Amino acid sequence: MKTYSLFIMGLLLIASSVNAQDNEFAPGGKPVLRIFSNYNTTITNGETGSAFELQRVYLGYEHNFSEYLSGKAVLDIGNPGAGKLQMTAYVKNAYLQYKNEKFVLSFGLISTTQFSVQESAWGNRYIAKSFQDEFGFNSSADLGISAAYQIFGNVSVDVIVSNGEGYKSIQADSTFRTGAGITVKPFKNLTARVYYDFSNKVNTQASVAGFLGYENEKFNIGAEYVVQLRPEFVADRTWSGASIYSKFNITDNFNVFGRYDMLTSNTVSGETTDWNIAGDGQWYIIGFEYSPVKGVKLAPNFKGWNPFDNSQSFVSTVILNLEVKF
């Protein structure tokens, strides 16, 4: 807590310094609203089920106090997936941020950095979470502090210290999750990133992730790989996975996309099957996206889940995803 207090004091000093130098800046902000909805038909074991779903609503506000200092607060309203509750609200973001041309410092309930570059490269959060978010390698937001610095024009480094519990289960204890990453753009349109983090309890949980992506005006492709040792601090357990995704822009408002994921886990000594056999498998997504107007996206697509557990059946889902954003 002493460390956090020092960072808060530093942000306040930065804010006062910036305001003293920038008398012409006019403070202002804007609302944040994103809606994810869909209609889907799922087929498994010869049985079919259809449903309309409101998956998620992000509702909040972001405000620029000065040219360099801003704040953001966002509620995440979604289906908890259990019990009789239809929608549950969580605070997704609530932070203060200082940002200039080369340096960014964020404090509060912030977005984590383990898969932020990958999520941006995938670009279709309303259709599916990015790989590490989908399978639970880390939360997309957490209480903590992060900093990023652009060393050169094509090299940047970042560090983060977070609570490690995610934004849906914030608890105050002495266990933190510490991570660091480096992002390099060796050539135009090409991005490479390596990230490592760890957290200590009875055992040490550690994650290593790598990403390589290429993007131009017509086409993009990205590939990532992650391995996590002792997930949930359980000794002898390891799981890992890879994700490959691509998009081709046919026109300014129409594109086709595809994605392939694979998740595997190890077999613990004394066991006969992988410890996560019920969740291991392959995931396929293919579809197209159409944007009739700015802020609205429609994406008819097919999702297929091929479980590695032979007692489970292949799951097919035909779905129409909708995003509204302004």
CSV table of C-alpha atoms in Angstrom, one decimal, residues 70-283:
chain,number,residue,atom,x,y,z
A,70,SER,CA,-7.2,11.5,-18.0
A,71,GLY,CA,-9.6,9.3,-16.1
A,72,LYS,CA,-12.0,6.5,-17.1
A,73,ALA,CA,-14.8,4.6,-15.3
A,74,VAL,CA,-16.7,1.7,-17.0
A,75,LEU,CA,-19.3,-0.7,-15.8
A,76,ASP,CA,-19.4,-4.2,-17.3
A,77,ILE,CA,-22.9,-5.5,-17.4
A,78,GLY,CA,-23.2,-9.1,-18.5
A,79,ASN,CA,-24.7,-12.6,-18.0
A,80,PRO,CA,-22.9,-14.2,-15.0
A,81,GLY,CA,-23.5,-17.7,-16.6
A,82,ALA,CA,-24.7,-19.2,-13.4
A,83,GLY,CA,-27.7,-19.1,-11.0
A,84,LYS,CA,-30.9,-17.3,-11.7
A,85,LEU,CA,-29.4,-13.8,-12.3
A,86,GLN,CA,-30.0,-12.6,-15.8
A,87,MET,CA,-27.4,-9.7,-15.8
A,88,THR,CA,-24.8,-8.7,-13.2
A,89,ALA,CA,-22.8,-5.4,-13.1
A,90,TYR,CA,-19.1,-5.1,-12.3
A,91,VAL,CA,-16.8,-2.2,-12.3
A,92,LYS,CA,-14.5,-3.0,-15.3
A,93,ASN,CA,-12.3,0.1,-15.3
A,94,ALA,CA,-11.8,2.9,-12.8
A,95,TYR,CA,-8.4,4.6,-13.2
A,96,LEU,CA,-6.3,7.7,-13.6
A,97,GLN,CA,-3.8,7.8,-16.4
A,98,TYR,CA,-0.9,10.0,-17.3
A,99,LYS,CA,0.2,9.8,-21.0
A,100,ASN,CA,2.7,11.8,-23.1
A,101,GLU,CA,4.4,10.9,-26.4
A,102,LYS,CA,6.6,8.2,-24.9
A,103,PHE,CA,5.3,7.3,-21.5
A,104,VAL,CA,2.1,6.0,-20.1
A,105,LEU,CA,1.3,5.5,-16.4
A,106,SER,CA,-2.1,4.0,-15.2
A,107,PHE,CA,-3.3,3.5,-11.7
A,108,GLY,CA,-6.5,1.9,-10.3
A,109,LEU,CA,-8.8,-0.7,-11.9
A,110,ILE,CA,-6.8,-0.9,-15.1
A,111,SER,CA,-6.7,-3.0,-18.2
A,112,THR,CA,-4.1,-5.8,-17.9
A,113,THR,CA,-1.3,-6.0,-20.4
A,114,GLN,CA,-0.8,-9.8,-20.9
A,115,PHE,CA,-2.9,-10.0,-24.0
A,116,SER,CA,-3.8,-6.4,-24.8
A,117,VAL,CA,-1.8,-6.4,-28.1
A,118,GLN,CA,-3.2,-9.8,-29.1
A,119,GLU,CA,-6.8,-8.6,-28.4
A,120,SER,CA,-6.2,-5.5,-30.5
A,121,ALA,CA,-4.8,-7.7,-33.4
A,122,TRP,CA,-7.8,-10.1,-33.2
A,123,GLY,CA,-10.1,-7.0,-33.2
A,124,ASN,CA,-13.4,-8.9,-32.8
A,125,ARG,CA,-14.0,-8.8,-29.1
A,126,TYR,CA,-17.8,-8.8,-29.6
A,127,ILE,CA,-17.6,-12.1,-31.5
A,128,ALA,CA,-15.2,-13.8,-29.1
A,129,LYS,CA,-12.7,-13.0,-26.4
A,130,SER,CA,-9.1,-13.3,-27.4
A,131,PHE,CA,-7.5,-16.7,-26.6
A,132,GLN,CA,-6.0,-16.0,-23.1
A,133,ASP,CA,-9.1,-14.2,-22.0
A,134,GLU,CA,-11.4,-16.9,-23.3
A,135,PHE,CA,-9.6,-19.8,-21.6
A,136,GLY,CA,-8.7,-17.9,-18.3
A,137,PHE,CA,-5.0,-17.4,-18.4
A,138,ASN,CA,-5.5,-13.9,-17.0
A,139,SER,CA,-8.3,-11.4,-16.5
A,140,SER,CA,-8.7,-8.5,-18.9
A,141,ALA,CA,-8.7,-6.0,-16.0
A,142,ASP,CA,-7.4,-5.8,-12.5
A,143,LEU,CA,-6.6,-3.5,-9.6
A,144,GLY,CA,-3.1,-2.3,-9.9
A,145,ILE,CA,-0.6,0.0,-11.6
A,146,SER,CA,1.1,-0.2,-15.0
A,147,ALA,CA,3.7,1.8,-17.0
A,148,ALA,CA,4.8,1.7,-20.6
A,149,TYR,CA,7.8,3.5,-22.2
A,150,GLN,CA,8.7,3.8,-25.9
A,151,ILE,CA,12.5,3.3,-25.9
A,152,PHE,CA,12.9,3.8,-29.6
A,153,GLY,CA,10.4,4.4,-32.5
A,154,ASN,CA,10.0,0.7,-32.9
A,155,VAL,CA,10.6,-0.7,-29.3
A,156,SER,CA,8.5,-0.3,-26.2
A,157,VAL,CA,8.6,-1.9,-22.8
A,158,ASP,CA,5.8,-2.2,-20.2
A,159,VAL,CA,5.5,-3.4,-16.6
A,160,ILE,CA,2.4,-4.1,-14.4
A,161,VAL,CA,1.8,-5.0,-10.8
A,162,SER,CA,-1.8,-6.1,-10.1
A,163,ASN,CA,-3.9,-7.7,-7.4
A,164,GLY,CA,-4.0,-10.9,-9.4
A,165,GLU,CA,-7.7,-11.6,-8.7
A,166,GLY,CA,-9.3,-9.9,-11.7
A,167,TYR,CA,-12.0,-7.2,-11.8
A,168,LYS,CA,-14.8,-9.6,-10.7
A,169,SER,CA,-13.1,-10.7,-7.5
A,170,ILE,CA,-11.1,-7.8,-6.0
A,171,GLN,CA,-9.6,-8.6,-2.7
A,172,ALA,CA,-6.9,-6.9,-0.7
A,173,ASP,CA,-4.0,-9.2,0.2
A,174,SER,CA,-0.2,-9.3,0.0
A,175,THR,CA,-0.1,-11.5,-3.2
A,176,PHE,CA,0.5,-9.6,-6.4
A,177,ARG,CA,0.9,-10.5,-10.0
A,178,THR,CA,3.9,-8.9,-11.6
A,179,GLY,CA,4.5,-8.8,-15.3
A,180,ALA,CA,6.7,-7.3,-17.9
A,181,GLY,CA,6.6,-7.2,-21.7
A,182,ILE,CA,8.5,-5.9,-24.7
A,183,THR,CA,7.0,-5.0,-28.1
A,184,VAL,CA,9.1,-4.6,-31.2
A,185,LYS,CA,8.1,-3.5,-34.7
A,186,PRO,CA,11.1,-4.4,-36.8
A,187,PHE,CA,9.5,-3.7,-40.1
A,188,LYS,CA,6.5,-1.7,-41.3
A,189,ASN,CA,3.2,-3.4,-40.3
A,190,LEU,CA,5.0,-6.2,-38.4
A,191,THR,CA,4.7,-6.5,-34.6
A,192,ALA,CA,6.4,-9.0,-32.2
A,193,ARG,CA,5.8,-9.2,-28.5
A,194,VAL,CA,7.1,-11.3,-25.6
A,195,TYR,CA,5.5,-11.2,-22.1
A,196,TYR,CA,6.3,-12.8,-18.7
A,197,ASP,CA,4.5,-12.6,-15.4
A,198,PHE,CA,4.5,-14.4,-12.0
A,199,SER,CA,2.6,-14.6,-8.8
A,200,ASN,CA,3.7,-16.2,-5.5
A,201,LYS,CA,1.5,-18.1,-3.0
A,202,VAL,CA,2.3,-21.6,-1.7
A,203,ASN,CA,3.6,-22.2,-5.3
A,204,THR,CA,4.7,-19.8,-8.0
A,205,GLN,CA,2.4,-19.4,-11.0
A,206,ALA,CA,4.2,-18.1,-14.1
A,207,SER,CA,3.2,-17.3,-17.6
A,208,VAL,CA,5.1,-16.8,-20.8
A,209,ALA,CA,3.4,-15.5,-23.9
A,210,GLY,CA,4.6,-14.6,-27.4
A,211,PHE,CA,2.9,-12.9,-30.4
A,212,LEU,CA,3.7,-12.2,-34.0
A,213,GLY,CA,1.4,-10.2,-36.2
A,214,TYR,CA,1.3,-8.5,-39.6
A,215,GLU,CA,-1.3,-5.9,-40.8
A,216,ASN,CA,-1.9,-3.6,-43.7
A,217,GLU,CA,-4.9,-1.9,-45.2
A,218,LYS,CA,-6.2,-5.1,-46.8
A,219,PHE,CA,-5.1,-8.0,-44.7
A,220,ASN,CA,-3.9,-9.0,-41.3
A,221,ILE,CA,-2.7,-12.1,-39.6
A,222,GLY,CA,-1.7,-12.8,-36.0
A,223,ALA,CA,-0.4,-15.8,-34.1
A,224,GLU,CA,0.1,-16.2,-30.4
A,225,TYR,CA,1.4,-18.9,-28.0
A,226,VAL,CA,1.2,-19.0,-24.2
A,227,VAL,CA,2.3,-21.5,-21.5
A,228,GLN,CA,1.4,-21.2,-17.8
A,229,LEU,CA,3.1,-23.1,-15.1
A,230,ARG,CA,1.2,-24.1,-11.9
A,231,PRO,CA,-2.1,-22.4,-12.9
A,232,GLU,CA,-4.1,-21.5,-9.8
A,233,PHE,CA,-0.9,-22.2,-7.9
A,234,VAL,CA,-1.4,-26.0,-8.2
A,235,ALA,CA,1.9,-27.8,-8.3
A,236,ASP,CA,2.8,-30.1,-11.3
A,237,ARG,CA,0.1,-28.6,-13.5
A,238,THR,CA,0.9,-26.9,-16.8
A,239,TRP,CA,-1.3,-25.8,-19.6
A,240,SER,CA,-0.6,-24.1,-22.9
A,241,GLY,CA,-2.2,-23.1,-26.2
A,242,ALA,CA,-2.0,-21.3,-29.5
A,243,SER,CA,-4.3,-19.1,-31.5
A,244,ILE,CA,-4.1,-18.0,-35.2
A,245,TYR,CA,-6.4,-15.4,-36.7
A,246,SER,CA,-6.7,-13.5,-39.9
A,247,LYS,CA,-8.9,-11.0,-41.6
A,248,PHE,CA,-9.2,-9.8,-45.2
A,249,ASN,CA,-10.9,-6.5,-46.1
A,250,ILE,CA,-12.9,-6.8,-49.2
A,251,THR,CA,-14.3,-3.3,-49.0
A,252,ASP,CA,-14.1,-0.5,-46.4
A,253,ASN,CA,-17.1,-1.9,-44.5
A,254,PHE,CA,-17.0,-5.6,-45.4
A,255,ASN,CA,-14.4,-8.3,-44.4
A,256,VAL,CA,-14.1,-12.0,-43.9
A,257,PHE,CA,-12.3,-13.5,-40.9
A,258,GLY,CA,-11.2,-16.8,-39.4
A,259,ARG,CA,-9.6,-18.1,-36.3
A,260,TYR,CA,-8.2,-21.4,-34.9
A,261,ASP,CA,-7.4,-22.1,-31.2
A,262,MET,CA,-5.9,-25.1,-29.5
A,263,LEU,CA,-5.7,-25.6,-25.7
A,264,THR,CA,-3.9,-28.5,-24.0
A,265,SER,CA,-2.8,-29.5,-20.5
A,266,ASN,CA,-0.3,-31.9,-19.0
A,267,THR,CA,-0.9,-35.2,-17.3
A,268,VAL,CA,0.0,-35.0,-13.6
A,269,SER,CA,2.0,-37.9,-12.2
A,270,GLY,CA,-0.2,-40.7,-11.0
A,271,GLU,CA,-3.1,-39.7,-13.3
A,272,THR,CA,-4.2,-41.2,-16.6
A,273,THR,CA,-5.7,-38.2,-18.3
A,274,ASP,CA,-4.7,-34.5,-18.7
A,275,TRP,CA,-5.8,-32.5,-15.7
A,276,ASN,CA,-7.9,-30.1,-17.8
A,277,ILE,CA,-9.2,-32.8,-20.2
A,278,ALA,CA,-12.8,-31.5,-19.8
A,279,GLY,CA,-11.7,-28.1,-21.2
A,280,ASP,CA,-9.0,-29.0,-23.7
A,281,GLY,CA,-9.7,-28.9,-27.3
A,282,GLN,CA,-9.8,-27.0,-30.6
A,283,TRP,CA,-11.9,-24.0,-31.5
